[in-house]
Coordinates of C-alpha atoms and ligand atoms in Angstrom, one line a residue:
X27 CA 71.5 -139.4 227.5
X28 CA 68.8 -136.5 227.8
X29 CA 68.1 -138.2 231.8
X30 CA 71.3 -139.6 232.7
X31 CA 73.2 -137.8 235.8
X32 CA 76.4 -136.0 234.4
X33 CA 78.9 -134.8 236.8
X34 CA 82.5 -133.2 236.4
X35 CA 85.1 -135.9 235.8
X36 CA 87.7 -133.7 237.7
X37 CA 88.3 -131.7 240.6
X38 CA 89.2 -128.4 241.1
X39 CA 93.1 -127.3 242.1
X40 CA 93.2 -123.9 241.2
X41 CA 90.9 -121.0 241.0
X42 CA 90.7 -118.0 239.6
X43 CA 87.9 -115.2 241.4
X44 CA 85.6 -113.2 239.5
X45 CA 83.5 -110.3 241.0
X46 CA 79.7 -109.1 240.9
X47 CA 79.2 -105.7 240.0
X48 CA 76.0 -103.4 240.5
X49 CA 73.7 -102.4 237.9
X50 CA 74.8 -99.2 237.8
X51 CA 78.8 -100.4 236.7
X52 CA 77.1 -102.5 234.1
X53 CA 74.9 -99.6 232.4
X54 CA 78.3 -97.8 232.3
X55 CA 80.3 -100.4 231.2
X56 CA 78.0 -101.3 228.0
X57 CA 77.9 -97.9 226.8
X58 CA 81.3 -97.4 226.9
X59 CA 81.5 -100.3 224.9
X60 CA 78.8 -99.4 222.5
X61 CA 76.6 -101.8 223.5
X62 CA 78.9 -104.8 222.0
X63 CA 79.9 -107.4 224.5
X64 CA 83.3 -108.1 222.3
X65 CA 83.9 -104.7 223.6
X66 CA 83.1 -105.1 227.4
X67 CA 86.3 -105.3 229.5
X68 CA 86.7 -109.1 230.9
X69 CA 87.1 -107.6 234.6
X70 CA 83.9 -106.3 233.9
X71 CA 81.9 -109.7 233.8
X72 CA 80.9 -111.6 236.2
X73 CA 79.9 -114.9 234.3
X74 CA 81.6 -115.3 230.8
X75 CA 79.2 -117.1 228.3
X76 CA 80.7 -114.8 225.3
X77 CA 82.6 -117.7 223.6
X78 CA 83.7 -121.2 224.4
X79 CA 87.0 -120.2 222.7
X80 CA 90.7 -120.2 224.4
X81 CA 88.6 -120.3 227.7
X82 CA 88.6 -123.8 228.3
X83 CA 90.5 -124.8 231.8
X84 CA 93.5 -126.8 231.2
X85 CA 94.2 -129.9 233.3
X86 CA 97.4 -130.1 235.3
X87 CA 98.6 -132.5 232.8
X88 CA 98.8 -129.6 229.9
X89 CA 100.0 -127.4 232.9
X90 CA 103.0 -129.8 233.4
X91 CA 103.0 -129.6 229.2
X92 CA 103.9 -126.2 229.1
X93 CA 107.3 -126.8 231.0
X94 CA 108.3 -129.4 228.4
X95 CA 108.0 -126.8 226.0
X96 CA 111.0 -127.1 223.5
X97 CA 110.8 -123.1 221.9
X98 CA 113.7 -124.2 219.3
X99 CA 113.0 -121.8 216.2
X100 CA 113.1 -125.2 214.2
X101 CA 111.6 -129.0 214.9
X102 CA 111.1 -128.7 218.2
X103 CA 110.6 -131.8 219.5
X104 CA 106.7 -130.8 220.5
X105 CA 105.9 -130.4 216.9
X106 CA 106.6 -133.9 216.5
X107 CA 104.6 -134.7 219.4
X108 CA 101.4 -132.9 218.2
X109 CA 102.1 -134.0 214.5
X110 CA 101.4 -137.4 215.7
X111 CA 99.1 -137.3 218.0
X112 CA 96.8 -135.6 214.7
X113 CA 97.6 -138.4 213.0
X114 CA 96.7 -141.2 215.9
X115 CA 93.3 -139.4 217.4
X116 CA 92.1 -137.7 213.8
X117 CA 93.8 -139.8 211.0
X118 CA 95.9 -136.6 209.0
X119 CA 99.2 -137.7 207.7
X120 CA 100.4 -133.8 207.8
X121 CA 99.9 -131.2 209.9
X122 CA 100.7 -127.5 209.9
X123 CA 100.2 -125.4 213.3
X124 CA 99.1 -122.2 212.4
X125 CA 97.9 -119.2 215.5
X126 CA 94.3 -120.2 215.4
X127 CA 91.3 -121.6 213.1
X128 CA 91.5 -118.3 211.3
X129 CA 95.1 -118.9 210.3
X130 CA 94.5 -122.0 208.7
X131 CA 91.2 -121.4 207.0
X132 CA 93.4 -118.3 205.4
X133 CA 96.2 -120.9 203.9
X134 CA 93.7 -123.5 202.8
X135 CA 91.6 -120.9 200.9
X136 CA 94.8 -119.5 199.2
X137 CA 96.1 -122.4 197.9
X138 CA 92.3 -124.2 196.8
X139 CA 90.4 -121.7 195.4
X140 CA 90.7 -119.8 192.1
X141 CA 88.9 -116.3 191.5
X142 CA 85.2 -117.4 190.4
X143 CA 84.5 -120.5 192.5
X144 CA 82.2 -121.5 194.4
X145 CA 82.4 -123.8 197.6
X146 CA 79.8 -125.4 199.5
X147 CA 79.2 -125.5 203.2
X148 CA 76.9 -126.5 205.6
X149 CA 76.1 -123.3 206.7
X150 CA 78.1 -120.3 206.8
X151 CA 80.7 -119.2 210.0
X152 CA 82.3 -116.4 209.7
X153 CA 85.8 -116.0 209.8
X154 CA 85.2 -119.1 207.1
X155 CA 83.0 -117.6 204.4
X156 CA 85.2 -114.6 204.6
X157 CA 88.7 -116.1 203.9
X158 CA 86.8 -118.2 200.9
X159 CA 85.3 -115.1 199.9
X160 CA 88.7 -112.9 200.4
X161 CA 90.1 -115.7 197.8
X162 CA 87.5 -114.8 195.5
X163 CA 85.0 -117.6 195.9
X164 CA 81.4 -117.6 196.8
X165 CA 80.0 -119.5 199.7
X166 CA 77.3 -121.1 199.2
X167 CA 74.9 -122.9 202.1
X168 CA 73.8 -126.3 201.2
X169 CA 72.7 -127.1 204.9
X170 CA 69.1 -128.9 205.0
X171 CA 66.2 -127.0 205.8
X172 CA 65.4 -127.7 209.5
X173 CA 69.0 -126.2 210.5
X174 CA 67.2 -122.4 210.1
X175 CA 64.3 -123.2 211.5
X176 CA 65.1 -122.9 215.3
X177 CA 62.4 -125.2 216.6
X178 CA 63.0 -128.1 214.4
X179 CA 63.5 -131.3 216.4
X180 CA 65.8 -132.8 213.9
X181 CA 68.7 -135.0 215.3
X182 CA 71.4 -133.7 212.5
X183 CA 70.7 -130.3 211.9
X184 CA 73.9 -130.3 210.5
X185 CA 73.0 -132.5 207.7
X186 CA 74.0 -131.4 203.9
X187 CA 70.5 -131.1 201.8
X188 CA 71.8 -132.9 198.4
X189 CA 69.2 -131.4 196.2
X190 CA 70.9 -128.2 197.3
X191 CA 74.7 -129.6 196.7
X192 CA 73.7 -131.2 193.2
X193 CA 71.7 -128.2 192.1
X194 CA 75.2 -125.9 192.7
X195 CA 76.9 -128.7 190.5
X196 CA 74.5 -128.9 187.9
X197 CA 74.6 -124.8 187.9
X198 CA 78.6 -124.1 188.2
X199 CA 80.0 -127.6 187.3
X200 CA 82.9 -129.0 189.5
X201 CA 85.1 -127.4 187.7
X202 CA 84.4 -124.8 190.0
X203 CA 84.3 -125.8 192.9
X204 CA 87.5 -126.7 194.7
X205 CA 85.9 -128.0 198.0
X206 CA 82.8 -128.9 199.8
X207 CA 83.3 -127.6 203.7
X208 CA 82.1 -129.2 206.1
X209 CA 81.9 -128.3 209.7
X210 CA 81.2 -131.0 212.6
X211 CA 78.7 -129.2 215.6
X212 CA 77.8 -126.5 213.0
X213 CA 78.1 -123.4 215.3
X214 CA 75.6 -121.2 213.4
X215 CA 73.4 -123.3 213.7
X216 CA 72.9 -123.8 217.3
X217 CA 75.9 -126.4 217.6
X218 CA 74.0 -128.9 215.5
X219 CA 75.8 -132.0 214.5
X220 CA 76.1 -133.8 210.7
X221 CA 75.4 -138.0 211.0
X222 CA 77.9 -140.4 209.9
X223 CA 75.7 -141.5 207.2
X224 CA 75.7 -137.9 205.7
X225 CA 79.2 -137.8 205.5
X226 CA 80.0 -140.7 204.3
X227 CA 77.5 -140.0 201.5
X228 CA 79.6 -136.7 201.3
X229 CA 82.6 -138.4 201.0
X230 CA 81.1 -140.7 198.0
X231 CA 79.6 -137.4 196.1
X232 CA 83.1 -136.3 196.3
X233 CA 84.9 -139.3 194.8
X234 CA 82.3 -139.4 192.3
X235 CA 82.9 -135.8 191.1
X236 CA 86.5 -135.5 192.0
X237 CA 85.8 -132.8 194.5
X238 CA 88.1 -132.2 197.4
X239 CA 86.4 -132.9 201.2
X240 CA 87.3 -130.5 203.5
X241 CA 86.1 -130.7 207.4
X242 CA 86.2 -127.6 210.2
X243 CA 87.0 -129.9 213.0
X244 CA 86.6 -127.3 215.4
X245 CA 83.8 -128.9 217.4
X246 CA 84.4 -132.8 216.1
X247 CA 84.0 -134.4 220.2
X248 CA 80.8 -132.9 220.5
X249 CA 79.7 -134.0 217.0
X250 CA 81.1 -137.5 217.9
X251 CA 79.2 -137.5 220.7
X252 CA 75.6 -136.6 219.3
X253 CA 76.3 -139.9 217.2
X254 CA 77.1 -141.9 219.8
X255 CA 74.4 -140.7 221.7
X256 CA 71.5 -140.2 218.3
X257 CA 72.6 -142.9 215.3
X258 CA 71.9 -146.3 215.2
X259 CA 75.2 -148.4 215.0
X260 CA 77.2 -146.0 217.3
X261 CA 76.1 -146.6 221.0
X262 CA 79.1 -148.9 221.9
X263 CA 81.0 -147.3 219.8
X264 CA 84.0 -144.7 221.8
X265 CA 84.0 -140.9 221.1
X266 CA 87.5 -141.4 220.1
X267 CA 86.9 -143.9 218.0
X268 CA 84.0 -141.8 215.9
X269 CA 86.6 -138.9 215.7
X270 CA 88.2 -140.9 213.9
X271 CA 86.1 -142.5 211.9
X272 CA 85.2 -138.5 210.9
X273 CA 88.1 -137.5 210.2
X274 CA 88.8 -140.5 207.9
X275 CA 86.0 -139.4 205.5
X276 CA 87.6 -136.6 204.9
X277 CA 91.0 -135.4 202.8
X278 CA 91.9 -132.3 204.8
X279 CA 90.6 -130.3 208.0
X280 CA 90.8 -126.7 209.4
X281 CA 91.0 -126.7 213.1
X282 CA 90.6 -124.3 216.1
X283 CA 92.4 -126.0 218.7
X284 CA 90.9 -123.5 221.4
X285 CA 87.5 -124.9 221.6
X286 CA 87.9 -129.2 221.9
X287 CA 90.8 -129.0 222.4
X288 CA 91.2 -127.1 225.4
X289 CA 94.1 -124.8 224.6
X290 CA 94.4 -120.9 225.2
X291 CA 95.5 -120.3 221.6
X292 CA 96.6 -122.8 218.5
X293 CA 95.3 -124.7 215.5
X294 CA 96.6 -126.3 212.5
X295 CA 95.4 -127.0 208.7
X296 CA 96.0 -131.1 208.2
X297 CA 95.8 -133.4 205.3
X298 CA 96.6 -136.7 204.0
X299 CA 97.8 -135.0 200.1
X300 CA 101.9 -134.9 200.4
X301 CA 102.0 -132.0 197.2
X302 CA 99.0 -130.0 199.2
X303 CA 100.7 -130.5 202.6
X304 CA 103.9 -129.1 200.9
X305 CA 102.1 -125.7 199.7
X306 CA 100.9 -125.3 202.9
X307 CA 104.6 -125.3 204.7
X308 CA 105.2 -122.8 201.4
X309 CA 101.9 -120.5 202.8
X310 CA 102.6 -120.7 206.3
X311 CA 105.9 -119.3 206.4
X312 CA 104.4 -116.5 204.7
X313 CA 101.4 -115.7 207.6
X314 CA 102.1 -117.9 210.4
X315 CA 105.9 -118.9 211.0
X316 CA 108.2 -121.9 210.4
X317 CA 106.5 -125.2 209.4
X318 CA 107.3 -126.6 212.6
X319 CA 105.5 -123.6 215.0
X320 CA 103.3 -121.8 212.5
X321 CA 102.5 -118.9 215.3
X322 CA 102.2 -121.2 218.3
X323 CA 105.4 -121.4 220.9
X324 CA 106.9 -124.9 221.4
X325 CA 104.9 -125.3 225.1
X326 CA 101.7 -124.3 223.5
X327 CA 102.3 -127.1 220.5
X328 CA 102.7 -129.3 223.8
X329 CA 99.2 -128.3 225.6
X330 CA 97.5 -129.1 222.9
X331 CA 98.7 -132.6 222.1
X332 CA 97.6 -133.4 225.7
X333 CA 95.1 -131.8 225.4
X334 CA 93.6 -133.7 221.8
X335 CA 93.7 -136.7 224.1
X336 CA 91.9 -135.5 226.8
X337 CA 88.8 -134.0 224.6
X338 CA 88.1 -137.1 222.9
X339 CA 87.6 -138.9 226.5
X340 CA 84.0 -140.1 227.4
X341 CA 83.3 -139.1 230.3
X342 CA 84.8 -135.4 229.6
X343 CA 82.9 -135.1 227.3
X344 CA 79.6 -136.7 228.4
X345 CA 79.9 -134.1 231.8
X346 CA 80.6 -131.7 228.7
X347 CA 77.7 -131.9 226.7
X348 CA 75.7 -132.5 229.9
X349 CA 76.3 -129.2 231.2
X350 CA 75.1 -127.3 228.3
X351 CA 71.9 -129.5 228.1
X352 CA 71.1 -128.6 232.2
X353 CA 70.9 -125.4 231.2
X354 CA 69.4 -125.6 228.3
X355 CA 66.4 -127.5 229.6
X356 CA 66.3 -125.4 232.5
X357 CA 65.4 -122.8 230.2
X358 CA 62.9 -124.1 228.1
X359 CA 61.0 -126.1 230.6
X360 CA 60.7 -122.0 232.1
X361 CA 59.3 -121.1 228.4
X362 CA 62.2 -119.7 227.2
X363 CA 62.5 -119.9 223.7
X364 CA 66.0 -121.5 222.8
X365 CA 67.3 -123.3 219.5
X366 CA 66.6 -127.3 219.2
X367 CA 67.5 -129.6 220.1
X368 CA 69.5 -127.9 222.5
X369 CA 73.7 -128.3 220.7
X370 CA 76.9 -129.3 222.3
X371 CA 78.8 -126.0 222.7
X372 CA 76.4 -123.9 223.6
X373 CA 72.4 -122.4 224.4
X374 CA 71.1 -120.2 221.8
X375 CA 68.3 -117.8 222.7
X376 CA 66.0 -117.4 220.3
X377 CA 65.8 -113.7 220.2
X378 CA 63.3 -112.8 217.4
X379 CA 61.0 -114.6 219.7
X380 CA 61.8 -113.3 222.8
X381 CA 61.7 -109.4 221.6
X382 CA 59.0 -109.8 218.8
X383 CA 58.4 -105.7 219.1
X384 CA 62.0 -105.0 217.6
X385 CA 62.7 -105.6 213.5
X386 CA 65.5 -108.0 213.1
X387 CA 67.0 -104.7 210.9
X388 CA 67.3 -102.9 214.7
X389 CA 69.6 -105.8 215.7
X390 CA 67.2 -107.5 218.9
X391 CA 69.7 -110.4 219.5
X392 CA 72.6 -107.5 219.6
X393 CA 69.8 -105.4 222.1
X394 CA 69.3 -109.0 224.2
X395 CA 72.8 -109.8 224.5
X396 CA 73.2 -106.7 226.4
X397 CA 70.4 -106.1 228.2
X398 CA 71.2 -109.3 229.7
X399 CA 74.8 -108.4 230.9
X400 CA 72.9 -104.8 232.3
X401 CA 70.6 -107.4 233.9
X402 CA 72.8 -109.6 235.3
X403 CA 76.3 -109.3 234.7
X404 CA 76.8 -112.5 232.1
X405 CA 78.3 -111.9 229.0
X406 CA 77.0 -113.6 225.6
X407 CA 77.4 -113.0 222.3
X408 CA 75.0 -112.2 219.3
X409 CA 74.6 -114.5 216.5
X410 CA 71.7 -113.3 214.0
X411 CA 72.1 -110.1 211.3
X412 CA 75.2 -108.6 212.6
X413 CA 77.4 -111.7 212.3
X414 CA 76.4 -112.6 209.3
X415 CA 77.1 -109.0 207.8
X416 CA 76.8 -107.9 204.0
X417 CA 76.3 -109.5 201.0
X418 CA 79.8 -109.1 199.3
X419 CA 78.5 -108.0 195.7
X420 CA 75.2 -106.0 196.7
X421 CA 76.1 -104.4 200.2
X422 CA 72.7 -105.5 201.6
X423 CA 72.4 -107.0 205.1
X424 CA 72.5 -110.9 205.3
X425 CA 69.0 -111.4 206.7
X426 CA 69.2 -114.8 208.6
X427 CA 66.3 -116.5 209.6
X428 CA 68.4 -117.3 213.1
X429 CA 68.8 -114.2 215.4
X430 CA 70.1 -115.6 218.2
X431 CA 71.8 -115.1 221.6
X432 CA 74.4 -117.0 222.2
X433 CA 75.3 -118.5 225.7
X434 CA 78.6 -120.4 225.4
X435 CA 80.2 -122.9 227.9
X436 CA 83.8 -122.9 228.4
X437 CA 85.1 -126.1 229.1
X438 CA 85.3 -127.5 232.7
X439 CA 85.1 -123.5 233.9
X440 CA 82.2 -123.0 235.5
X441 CA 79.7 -124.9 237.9
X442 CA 76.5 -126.0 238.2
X443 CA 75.5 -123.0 240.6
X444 CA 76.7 -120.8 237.7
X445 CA 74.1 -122.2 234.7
X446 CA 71.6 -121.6 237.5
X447 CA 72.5 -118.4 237.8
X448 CA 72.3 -117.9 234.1
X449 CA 69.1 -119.4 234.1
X450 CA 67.3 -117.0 236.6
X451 CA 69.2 -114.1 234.7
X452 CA 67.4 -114.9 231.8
X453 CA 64.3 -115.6 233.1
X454 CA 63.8 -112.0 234.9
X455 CA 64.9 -110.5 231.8
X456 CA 62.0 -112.2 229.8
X457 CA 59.9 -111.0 232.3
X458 CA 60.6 -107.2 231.3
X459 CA 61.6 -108.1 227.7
X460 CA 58.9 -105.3 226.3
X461 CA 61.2 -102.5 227.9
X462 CA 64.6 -103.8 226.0
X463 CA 64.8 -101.4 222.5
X464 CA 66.3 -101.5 219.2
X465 CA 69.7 -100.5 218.2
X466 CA 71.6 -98.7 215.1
X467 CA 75.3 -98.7 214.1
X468 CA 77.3 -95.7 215.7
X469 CA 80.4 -97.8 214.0
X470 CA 80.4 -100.5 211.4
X471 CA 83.7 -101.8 210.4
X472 CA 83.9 -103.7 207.1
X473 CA 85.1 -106.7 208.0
X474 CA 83.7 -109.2 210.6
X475 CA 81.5 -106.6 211.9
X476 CA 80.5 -108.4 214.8
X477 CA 84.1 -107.9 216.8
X478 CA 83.9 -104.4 217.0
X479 CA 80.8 -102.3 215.7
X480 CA 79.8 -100.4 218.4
X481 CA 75.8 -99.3 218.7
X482 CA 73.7 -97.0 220.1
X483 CA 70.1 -97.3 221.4
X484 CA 66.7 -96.4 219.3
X485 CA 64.6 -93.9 221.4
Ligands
LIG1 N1 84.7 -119.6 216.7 C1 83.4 -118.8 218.5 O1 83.3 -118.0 219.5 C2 85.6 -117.6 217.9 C3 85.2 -116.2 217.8 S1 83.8 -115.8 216.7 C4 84.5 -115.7 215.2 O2 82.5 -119.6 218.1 C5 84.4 -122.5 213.6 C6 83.3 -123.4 213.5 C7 84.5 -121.6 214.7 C8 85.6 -120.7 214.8 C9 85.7 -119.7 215.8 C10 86.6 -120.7 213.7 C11 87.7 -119.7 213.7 C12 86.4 -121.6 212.7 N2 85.4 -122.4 212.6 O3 88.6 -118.2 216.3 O4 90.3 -118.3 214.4 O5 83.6 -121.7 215.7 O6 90.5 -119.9 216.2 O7 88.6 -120.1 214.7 C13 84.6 -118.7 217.7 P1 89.5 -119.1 215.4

């Protein structure tokens, strides 16, 4: 895969145009936004690598989707339609659609887990750890080894360590813990994926302890694809057909439609467990809406049924993956120091390398991520000490040994031309990387701090 020729499978029908803006908008932009790039206005940016999230560019077939939308208050006839395209492409006998990931990750932590538990993931993300810790569980991070180590060549970085899963059991017992939850590309990690063989060892652990297996499907095409592409057995095997082979491992799945999918906004919490599925449709009405919408409108419901299909197609997602890698490697054959191997979502920057003068407690991916939109106008996100917040019992920072800049790729949204433009953004940036500073909290909000803390610069 790493030297095939990827190319769009699609051509383009609509656009939407974006502006450049001089240096001196951009200094005055990021201060009024307290140097946080979740608080730069979207008019603002010129390229928009913050998130890979509701961004994606639907085809003309959702388009058309949207007109079928049926917005009865009750069973419209696109809840049907998506209920069963979950169960055809990922195997769920139930489905309900809730607003976004977040949504469901909040109903599935209600009903599982019990004040004291413990439940183990492969790696934290954070609107996740939060909703299980909210419930009054403790995460804990059973991920192997290589995953925080950003030069690692492993092929699964996304792999579950079992000498860290059995050590939790032997420590807590299963009593306690509800769940293991596993994510598919795991996004902290640099968009890493877990091998078939891990999870259907994971699935076995389970039935041998009686322990619920739970799967953040957010990212599952890419993942598939990284099998395809990396595990013996799996070449002629479809991307489709792998999903599904996934999802059949596990019992239940949280899923953010907006990022395989290809939707502006939706999810849904699925399951194959009739008396589960039916305290979801109790939970849902409670935070979401009626069973049969759960926050989304009838034509959104519709977009993303089409839009299941379409992400699970080879070639999509092939041209996909491909993009990320050509700039990825255009970045580290420049000497750029970036996560490996490079993941399926996204490029990570490896910013404790980059900026080795600044202390990872004065925030240097948080400093990167915005020197790089003064630099150049292209928004990305941080992913290092401030997204992974405070300890929930002792108030101290999180200290990942990841501090990362994150340059997402929105699905079928930008061009070629446009990672090359990212790519020479960065690399004049490295070249005056001893000039970018520190940063302190002007504003730390208590909660998912990342969203909305705002900073100001060390002198
Ligand atoms: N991920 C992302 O940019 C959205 C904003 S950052 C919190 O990567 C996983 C693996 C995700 C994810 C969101 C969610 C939550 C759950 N799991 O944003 O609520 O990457 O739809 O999904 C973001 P929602």
């Amino acid at each position: 895969m790493e030297t095939q020729i990827w190319a769009e499978p699609y051509k383009i029908k609509m656009v939407e145009l974006i502006k450049m803006t001089s240096k001196a908008d951009r200094i005055k932009a990021i201060q009024e936004a307290g140097n946080n790039t979740f608080l730069l206005r979207s008019e603002d940016v010129y390229i928009d690598l913050l998130t890979d999230s509701g961004v994606g560019a639907m085809s003309d077939r959702q388009w058309a989707g949207l007109m079928m939308g049926d917005e009865a208050y009750a069973g419209s006839r696109n809840f049907y339609h998506l209920r069963d395209t979950v169960e055809e492409y990922y195997s769920y006998r139930y489905m309900v659609p809730c607003h976004q990931g977040r949504g469901a990750e909040n109903i599935l932590s209600k009903i599982l887990i019990s004040e004291g538990d413990y439940v183990p993931g492969n790696m934290y993300f954070t609107t996740t750890r939060l909703h299980q810790e909210l419930a009054g569980a403790t995460f804990v991070d059973v991920i192997i080894d290589e995953a925080h180590d950003a030069s690692s060549e492993h092929p699964f970085k996304g792999n579950v360590d079992f000498d860290k899963l059995n050590a939790l059991l032997d420590e807590v017992g299963a009593d306690k813990i509800p769940y293991i939850c596993i994510a598919t590309c795991v996004n902290m990690a640099g968009g890493q994926p877990i091998s078939m063989e891990n999870l259907k060892q994971l699935r076995q652990w389970c039935d041998l302890h009686g322990i619920m297996f739970v799967h953040d499907m957010t990212r599952v095409a890419e993942n598939a694809h990284f099998i395809q592409q990396r595990e013996e057995g799996y070449r002629d095997k479809s991307v489709r057909e792998i999903v599904y082979e996934i999802c059949d491992l596990t019992d239940a799945a949280t899923m953010s439609a907006k990022k395989d999918a290809m939707v502006n906004i939706g999810g849904f919490l699925a399951m194959n467990d009739e008396k589960f599925y039916e305290k979801a449709c109790g939970l849902v009405v409670v935070y979401e809406g009626l069973h049969t919408y759960g926050g989304m409108a009838g034509r959104d419901m519709e977009a993303l049924a089409i839009g299941i299909t379409e992400s699970v197609q080879d070639d999509h997602i092939f041209a996909r993956v491909g993009q990320v890698q050509y700039l990825g490697r255009k970045l580290r054959d420049a000497g750029v120091p970036i996560v490996n191997p490079i993941g399926g979502h996204a490029v990570f920057l490896d910013a404790a390398k980059m900026l080795p003068h600044i202390p990872q407690e004065h925030f240097p991916a948080q400093a990167l991520a915005a020197a790089l939109y003064v630099e150049s106008g292209v928004r990305s996100m941080e992913r290092g000490i401030v997204s992974a917040g405070r300890d929930k019992i002792t108030g101290e920072n999180h200290k990942p040994s990841l501090e990362l800049v994150r340059l997402t790729i929105p699905r079928r949204v930008y061009t070629q031309a446009h990672m090359d433009v990212t790519a020479a953004a960065v690399l004049s940036l490295m070249a005056q990387r001893d000039q970018i500073r520190g940063l302190r909290f002007e504003y730390e909000p208590e909660m998912l701090r990342f969203f909305q803390a705002r900073f100001e610069k060390l002198v």
